[in-house]
JSON list of C-alpha atoms in Angstrom, two decimals:
[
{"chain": "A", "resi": 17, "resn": "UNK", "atom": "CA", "xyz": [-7.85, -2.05, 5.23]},
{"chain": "A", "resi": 18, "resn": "UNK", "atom": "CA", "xyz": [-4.78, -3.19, 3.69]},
{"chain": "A", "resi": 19, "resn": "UNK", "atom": "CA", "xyz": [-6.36, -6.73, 3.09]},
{"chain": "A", "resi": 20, "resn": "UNK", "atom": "CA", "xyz": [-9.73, -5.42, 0.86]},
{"chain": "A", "resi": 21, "resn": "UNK", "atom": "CA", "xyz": [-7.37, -2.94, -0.99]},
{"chain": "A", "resi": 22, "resn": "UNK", "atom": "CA", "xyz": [-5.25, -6.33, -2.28]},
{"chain": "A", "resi": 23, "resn": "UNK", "atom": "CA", "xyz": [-8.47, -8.24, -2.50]},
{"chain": "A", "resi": 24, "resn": "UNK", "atom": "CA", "xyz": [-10.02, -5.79, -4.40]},
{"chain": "A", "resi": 25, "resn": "UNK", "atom": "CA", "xyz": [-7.12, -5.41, -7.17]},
{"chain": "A", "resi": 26, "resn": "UNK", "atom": "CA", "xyz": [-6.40, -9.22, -7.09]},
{"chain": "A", "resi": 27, "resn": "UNK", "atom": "CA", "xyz": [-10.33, -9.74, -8.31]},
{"chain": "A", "resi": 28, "resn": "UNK", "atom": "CA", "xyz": [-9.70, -6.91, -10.74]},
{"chain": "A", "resi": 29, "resn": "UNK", "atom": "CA", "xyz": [-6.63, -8.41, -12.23]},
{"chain": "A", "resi": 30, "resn": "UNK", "atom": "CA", "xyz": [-7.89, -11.54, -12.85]},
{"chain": "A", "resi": 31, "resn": "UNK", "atom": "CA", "xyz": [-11.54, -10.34, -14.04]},
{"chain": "A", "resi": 32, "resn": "UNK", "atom": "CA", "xyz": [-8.94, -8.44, -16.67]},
{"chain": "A", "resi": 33, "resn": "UNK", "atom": "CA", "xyz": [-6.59, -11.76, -16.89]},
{"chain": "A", "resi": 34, "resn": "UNK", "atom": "CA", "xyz": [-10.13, -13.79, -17.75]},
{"chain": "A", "resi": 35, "resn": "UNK", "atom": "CA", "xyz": [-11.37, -11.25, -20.10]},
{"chain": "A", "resi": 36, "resn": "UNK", "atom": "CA", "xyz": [-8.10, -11.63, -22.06]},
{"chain": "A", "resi": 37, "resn": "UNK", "atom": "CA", "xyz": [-8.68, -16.10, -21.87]},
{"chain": "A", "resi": 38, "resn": "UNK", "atom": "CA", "xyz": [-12.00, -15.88, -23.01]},
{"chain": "A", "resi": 39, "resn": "UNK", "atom": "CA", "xyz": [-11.12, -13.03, -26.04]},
{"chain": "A", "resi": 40, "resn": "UNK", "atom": "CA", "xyz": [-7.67, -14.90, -27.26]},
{"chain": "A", "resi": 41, "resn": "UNK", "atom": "CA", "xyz": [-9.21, -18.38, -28.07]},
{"chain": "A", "resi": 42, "resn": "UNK", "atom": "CA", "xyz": [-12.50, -16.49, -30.28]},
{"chain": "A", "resi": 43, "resn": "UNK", "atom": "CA", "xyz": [-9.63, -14.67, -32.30]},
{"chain": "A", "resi": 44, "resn": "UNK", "atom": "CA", "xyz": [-8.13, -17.81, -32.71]},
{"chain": "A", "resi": 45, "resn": "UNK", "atom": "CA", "xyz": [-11.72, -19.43, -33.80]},
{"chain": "A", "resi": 46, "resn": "UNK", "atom": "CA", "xyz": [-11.57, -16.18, -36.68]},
{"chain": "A", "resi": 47, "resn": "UNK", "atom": "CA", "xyz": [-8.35, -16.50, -37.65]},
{"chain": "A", "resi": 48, "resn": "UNK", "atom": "CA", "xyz": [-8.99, -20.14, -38.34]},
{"chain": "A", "resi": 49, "resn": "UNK", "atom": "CA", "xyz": [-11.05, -18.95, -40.69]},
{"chain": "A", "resi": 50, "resn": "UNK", "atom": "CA", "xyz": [-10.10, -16.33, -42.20]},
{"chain": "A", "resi": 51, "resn": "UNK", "atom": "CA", "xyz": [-8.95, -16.51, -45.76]},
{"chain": "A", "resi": 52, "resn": "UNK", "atom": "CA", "xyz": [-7.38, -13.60, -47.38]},
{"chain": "A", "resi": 53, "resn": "UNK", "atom": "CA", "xyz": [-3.56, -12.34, -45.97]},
{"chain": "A", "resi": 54, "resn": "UNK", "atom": "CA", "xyz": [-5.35, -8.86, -44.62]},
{"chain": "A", "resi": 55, "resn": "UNK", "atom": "CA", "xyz": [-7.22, -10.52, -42.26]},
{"chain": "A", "resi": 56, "resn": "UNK", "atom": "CA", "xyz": [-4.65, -13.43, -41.30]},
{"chain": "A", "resi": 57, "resn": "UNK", "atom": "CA", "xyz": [-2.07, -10.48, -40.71]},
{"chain": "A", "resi": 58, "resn": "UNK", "atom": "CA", "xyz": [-4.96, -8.17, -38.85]},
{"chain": "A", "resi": 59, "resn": "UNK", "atom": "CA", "xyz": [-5.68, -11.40, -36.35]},
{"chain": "A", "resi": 60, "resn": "UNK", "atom": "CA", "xyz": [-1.62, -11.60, -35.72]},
{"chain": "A", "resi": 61, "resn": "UNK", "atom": "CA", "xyz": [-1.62, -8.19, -34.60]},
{"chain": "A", "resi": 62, "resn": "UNK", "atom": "CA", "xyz": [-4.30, -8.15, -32.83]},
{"chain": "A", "resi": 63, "resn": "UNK", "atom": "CA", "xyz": [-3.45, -11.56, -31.03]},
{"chain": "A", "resi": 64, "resn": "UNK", "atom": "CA", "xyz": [-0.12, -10.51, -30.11]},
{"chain": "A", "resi": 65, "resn": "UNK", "atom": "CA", "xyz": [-1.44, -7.16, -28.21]},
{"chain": "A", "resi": 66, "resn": "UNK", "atom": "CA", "xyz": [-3.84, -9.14, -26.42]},
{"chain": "A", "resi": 67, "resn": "UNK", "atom": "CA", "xyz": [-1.64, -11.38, -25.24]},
{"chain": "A", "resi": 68, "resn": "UNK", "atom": "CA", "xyz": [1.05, -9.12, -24.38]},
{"chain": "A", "resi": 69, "resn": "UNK", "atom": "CA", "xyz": [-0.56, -6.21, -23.27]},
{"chain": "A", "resi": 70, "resn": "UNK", "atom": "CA", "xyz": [-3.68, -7.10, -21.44]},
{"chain": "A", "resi": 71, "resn": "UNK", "atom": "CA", "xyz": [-3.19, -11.12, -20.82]},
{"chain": "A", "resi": 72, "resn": "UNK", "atom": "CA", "xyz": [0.19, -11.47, -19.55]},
{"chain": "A", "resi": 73, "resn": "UNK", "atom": "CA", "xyz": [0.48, -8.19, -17.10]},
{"chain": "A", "resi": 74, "resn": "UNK", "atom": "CA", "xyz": [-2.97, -9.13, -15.62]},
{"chain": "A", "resi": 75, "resn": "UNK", "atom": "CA", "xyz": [-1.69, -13.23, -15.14]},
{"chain": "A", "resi": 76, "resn": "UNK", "atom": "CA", "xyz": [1.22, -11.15, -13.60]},
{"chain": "A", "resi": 77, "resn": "UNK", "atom": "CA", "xyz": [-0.79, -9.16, -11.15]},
{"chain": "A", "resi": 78, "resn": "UNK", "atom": "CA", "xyz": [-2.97, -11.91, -10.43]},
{"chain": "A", "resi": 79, "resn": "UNK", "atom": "CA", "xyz": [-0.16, -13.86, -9.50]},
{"chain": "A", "resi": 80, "resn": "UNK", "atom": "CA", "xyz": [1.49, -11.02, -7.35]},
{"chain": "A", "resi": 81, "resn": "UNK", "atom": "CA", "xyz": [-1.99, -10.13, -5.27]},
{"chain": "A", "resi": 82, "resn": "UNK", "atom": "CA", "xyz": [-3.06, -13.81, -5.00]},
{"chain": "A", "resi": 83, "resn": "UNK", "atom": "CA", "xyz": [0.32, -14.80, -3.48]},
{"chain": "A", "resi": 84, "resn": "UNK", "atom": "CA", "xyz": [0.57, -11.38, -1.25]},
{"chain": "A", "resi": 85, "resn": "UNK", "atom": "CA", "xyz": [-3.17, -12.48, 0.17]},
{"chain": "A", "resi": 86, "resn": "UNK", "atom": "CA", "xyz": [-2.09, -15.78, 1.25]},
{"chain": "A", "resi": 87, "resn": "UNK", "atom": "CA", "xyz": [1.10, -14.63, 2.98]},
{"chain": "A", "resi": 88, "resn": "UNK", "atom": "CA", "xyz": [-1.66, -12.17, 4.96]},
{"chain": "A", "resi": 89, "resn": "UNK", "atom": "CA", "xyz": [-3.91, -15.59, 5.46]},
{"chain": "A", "resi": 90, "resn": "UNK", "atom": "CA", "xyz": [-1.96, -18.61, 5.82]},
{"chain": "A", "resi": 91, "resn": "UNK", "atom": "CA", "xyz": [-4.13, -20.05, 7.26]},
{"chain": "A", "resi": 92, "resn": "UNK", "atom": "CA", "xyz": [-6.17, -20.60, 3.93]},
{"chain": "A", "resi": 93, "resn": "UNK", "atom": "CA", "xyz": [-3.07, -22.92, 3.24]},
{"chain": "A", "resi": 94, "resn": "UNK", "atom": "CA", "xyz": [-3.93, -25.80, 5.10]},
{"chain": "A", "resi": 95, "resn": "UNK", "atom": "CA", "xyz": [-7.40, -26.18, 3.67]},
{"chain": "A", "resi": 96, "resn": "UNK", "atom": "CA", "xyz": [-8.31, -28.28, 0.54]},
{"chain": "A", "resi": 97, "resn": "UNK", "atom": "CA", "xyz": [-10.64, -25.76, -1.45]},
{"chain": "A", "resi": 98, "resn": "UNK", "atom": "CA", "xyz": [-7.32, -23.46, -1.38]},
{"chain": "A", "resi": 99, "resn": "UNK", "atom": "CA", "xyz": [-5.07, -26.48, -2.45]},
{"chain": "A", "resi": 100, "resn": "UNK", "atom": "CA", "xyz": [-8.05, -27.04, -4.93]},
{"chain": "A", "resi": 101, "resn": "UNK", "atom": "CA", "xyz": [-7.97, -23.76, -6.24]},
{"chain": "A", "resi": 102, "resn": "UNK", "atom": "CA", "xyz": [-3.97, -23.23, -6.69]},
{"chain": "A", "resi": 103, "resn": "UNK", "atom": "CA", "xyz": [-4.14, -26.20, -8.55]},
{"chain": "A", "resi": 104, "resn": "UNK", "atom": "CA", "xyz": [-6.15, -24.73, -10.95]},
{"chain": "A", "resi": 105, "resn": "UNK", "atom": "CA", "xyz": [-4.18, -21.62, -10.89]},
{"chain": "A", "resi": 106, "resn": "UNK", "atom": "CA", "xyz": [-1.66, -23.64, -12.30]},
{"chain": "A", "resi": 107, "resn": "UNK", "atom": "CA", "xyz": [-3.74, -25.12, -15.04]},
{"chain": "A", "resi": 108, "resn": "UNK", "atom": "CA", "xyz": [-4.84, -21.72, -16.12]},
{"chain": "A", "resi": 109, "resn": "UNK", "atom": "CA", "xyz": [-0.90, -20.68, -16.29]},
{"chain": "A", "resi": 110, "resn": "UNK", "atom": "CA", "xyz": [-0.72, -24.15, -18.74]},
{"chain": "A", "resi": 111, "resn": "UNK", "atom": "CA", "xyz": [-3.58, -22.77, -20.73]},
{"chain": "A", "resi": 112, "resn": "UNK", "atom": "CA", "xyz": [-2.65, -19.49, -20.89]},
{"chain": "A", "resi": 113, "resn": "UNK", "atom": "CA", "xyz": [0.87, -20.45, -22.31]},
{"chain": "A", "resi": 114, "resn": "UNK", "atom": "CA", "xyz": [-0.55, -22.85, -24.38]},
{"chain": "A", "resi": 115, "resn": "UNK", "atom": "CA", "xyz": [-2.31, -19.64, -26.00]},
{"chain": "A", "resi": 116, "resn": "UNK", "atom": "CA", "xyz": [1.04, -18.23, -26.16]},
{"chain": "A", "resi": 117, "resn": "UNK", "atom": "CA", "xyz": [2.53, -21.02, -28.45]},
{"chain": "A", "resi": 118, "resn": "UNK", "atom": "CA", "xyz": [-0.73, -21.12, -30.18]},
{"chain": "A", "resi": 119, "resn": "UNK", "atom": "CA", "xyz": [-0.48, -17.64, -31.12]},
{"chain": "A", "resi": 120, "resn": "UNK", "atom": "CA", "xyz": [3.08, -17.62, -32.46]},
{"chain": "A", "resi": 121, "resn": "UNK", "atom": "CA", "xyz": [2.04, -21.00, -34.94]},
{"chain": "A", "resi": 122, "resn": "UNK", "atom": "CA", "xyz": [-0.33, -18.38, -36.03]},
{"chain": "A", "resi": 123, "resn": "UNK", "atom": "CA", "xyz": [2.15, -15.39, -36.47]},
{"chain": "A", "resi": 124, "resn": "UNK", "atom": "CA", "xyz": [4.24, -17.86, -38.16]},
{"chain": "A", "resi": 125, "resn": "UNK", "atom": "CA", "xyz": [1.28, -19.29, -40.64]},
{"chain": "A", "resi": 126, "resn": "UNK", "atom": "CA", "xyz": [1.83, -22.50, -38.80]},
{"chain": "A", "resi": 127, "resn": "UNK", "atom": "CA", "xyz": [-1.19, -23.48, -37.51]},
{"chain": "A", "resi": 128, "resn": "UNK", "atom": "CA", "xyz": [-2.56, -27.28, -38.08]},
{"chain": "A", "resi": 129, "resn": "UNK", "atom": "CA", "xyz": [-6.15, -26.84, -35.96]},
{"chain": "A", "resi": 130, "resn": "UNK", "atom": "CA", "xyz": [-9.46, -25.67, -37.27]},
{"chain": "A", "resi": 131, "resn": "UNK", "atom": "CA", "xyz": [-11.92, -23.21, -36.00]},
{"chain": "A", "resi": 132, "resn": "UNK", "atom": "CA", "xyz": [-14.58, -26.44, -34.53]},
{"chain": "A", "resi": 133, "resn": "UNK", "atom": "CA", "xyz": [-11.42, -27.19, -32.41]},
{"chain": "A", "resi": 134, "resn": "UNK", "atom": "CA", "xyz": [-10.68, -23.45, -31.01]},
{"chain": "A", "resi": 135, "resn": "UNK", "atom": "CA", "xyz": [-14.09, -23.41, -29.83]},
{"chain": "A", "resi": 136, "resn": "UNK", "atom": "CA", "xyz": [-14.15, -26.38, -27.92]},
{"chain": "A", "resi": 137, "resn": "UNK", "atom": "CA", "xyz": [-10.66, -24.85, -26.69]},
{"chain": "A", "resi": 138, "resn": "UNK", "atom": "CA", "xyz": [-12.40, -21.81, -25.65]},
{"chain": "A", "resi": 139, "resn": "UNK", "atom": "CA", "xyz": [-14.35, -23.39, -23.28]},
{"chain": "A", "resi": 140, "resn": "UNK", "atom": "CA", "xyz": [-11.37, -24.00, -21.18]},
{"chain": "A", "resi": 141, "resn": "UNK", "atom": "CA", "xyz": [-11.11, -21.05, -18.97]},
{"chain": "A", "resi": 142, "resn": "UNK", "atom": "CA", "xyz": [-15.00, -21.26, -18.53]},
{"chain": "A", "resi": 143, "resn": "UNK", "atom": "CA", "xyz": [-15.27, -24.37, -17.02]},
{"chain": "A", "resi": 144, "resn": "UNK", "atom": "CA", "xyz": [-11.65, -23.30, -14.13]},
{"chain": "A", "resi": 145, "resn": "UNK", "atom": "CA", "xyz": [-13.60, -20.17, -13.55]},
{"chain": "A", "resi": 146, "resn": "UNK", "atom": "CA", "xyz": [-16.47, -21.74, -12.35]},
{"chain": "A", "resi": 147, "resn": "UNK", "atom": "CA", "xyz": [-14.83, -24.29, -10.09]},
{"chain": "A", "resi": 148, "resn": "UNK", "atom": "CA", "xyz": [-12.42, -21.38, -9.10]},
{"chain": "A", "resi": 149, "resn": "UNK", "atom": "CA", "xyz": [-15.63, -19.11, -8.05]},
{"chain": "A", "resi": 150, "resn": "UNK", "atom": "CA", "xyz": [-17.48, -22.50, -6.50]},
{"chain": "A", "resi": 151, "resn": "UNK", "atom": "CA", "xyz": [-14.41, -23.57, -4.33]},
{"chain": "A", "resi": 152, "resn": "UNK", "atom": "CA", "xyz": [-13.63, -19.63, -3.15]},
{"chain": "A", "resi": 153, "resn": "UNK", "atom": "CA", "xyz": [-17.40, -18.53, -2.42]},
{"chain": "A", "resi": 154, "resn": "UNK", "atom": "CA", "xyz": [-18.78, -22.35, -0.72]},
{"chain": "A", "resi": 155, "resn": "UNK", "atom": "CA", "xyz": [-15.54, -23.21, 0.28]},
{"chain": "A", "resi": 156, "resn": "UNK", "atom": "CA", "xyz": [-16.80, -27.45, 0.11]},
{"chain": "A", "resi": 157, "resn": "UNK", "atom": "CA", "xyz": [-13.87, -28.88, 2.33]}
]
């Protein structure tokens, strides 16, 4: 029972973790545009509880229940999807700091990139969450 309670708040944390990867980048596609110092200073704010609030203490959890569900299954250890899958984990970390230093050029009215490039960016965490889902649900080798 132990197991499915984990299970259940890992895919919860990351559902909130992905919300958070998928949200960040689109503020970053407004802020690019935005003109006036209202919105620019709105976008920081609003950036910076994102990340801090919801992104970073759901990457956390993730990370906590993910590694407390292998130690129950290490057996999953010695197969490629899961070898597959961490490193992907790992990626997402990469993108999800990336975000971070993305969103301090913004606090710091720093930022060099336009909006076309924050929504190619954006499509980032789409593309690991569907080989994530792919190599956890088929399992391919």
């Amino acid at each position: 029972m132990l197991f499915l309670w984990i299970k259940a708040l890992h895919i919860v944390s990351v559902v909130c973790w992905f919300a958070g990867l998928f949200y960040l980048p689109r503020l970053f596609v407004y802020h690019a545009q935005s003109q006036d110092s209202i919105s620019q200073e709105r976008f920081v704010i609003m950036e910076r509880k994102l990340y801090r609030g919801i992104m970073l203490p759901a990457m956390i959890a993730s990370l906590v229940f993910g590694i407390w569900l292998l130690s129950l299954t290490p057996g999953f250890m010695s197969q490629g999807w899961m070898h597959a899958k961490l490193t992907l984990v790992v990626l997402l970390i990469g993108y999800h700091h990336m975000c971070g230093a993305q969103l301090k050029r913004f606090a710091r009215g720093e930022n060099t990139r336009s909006h076309v490039f924050y929504r190619w960016f954006n499509e980032v965490p789409v593309l690991v969450l569907l080989a994530v889902v792919i190599l956890v649900v088929v399992k391919p080798f």
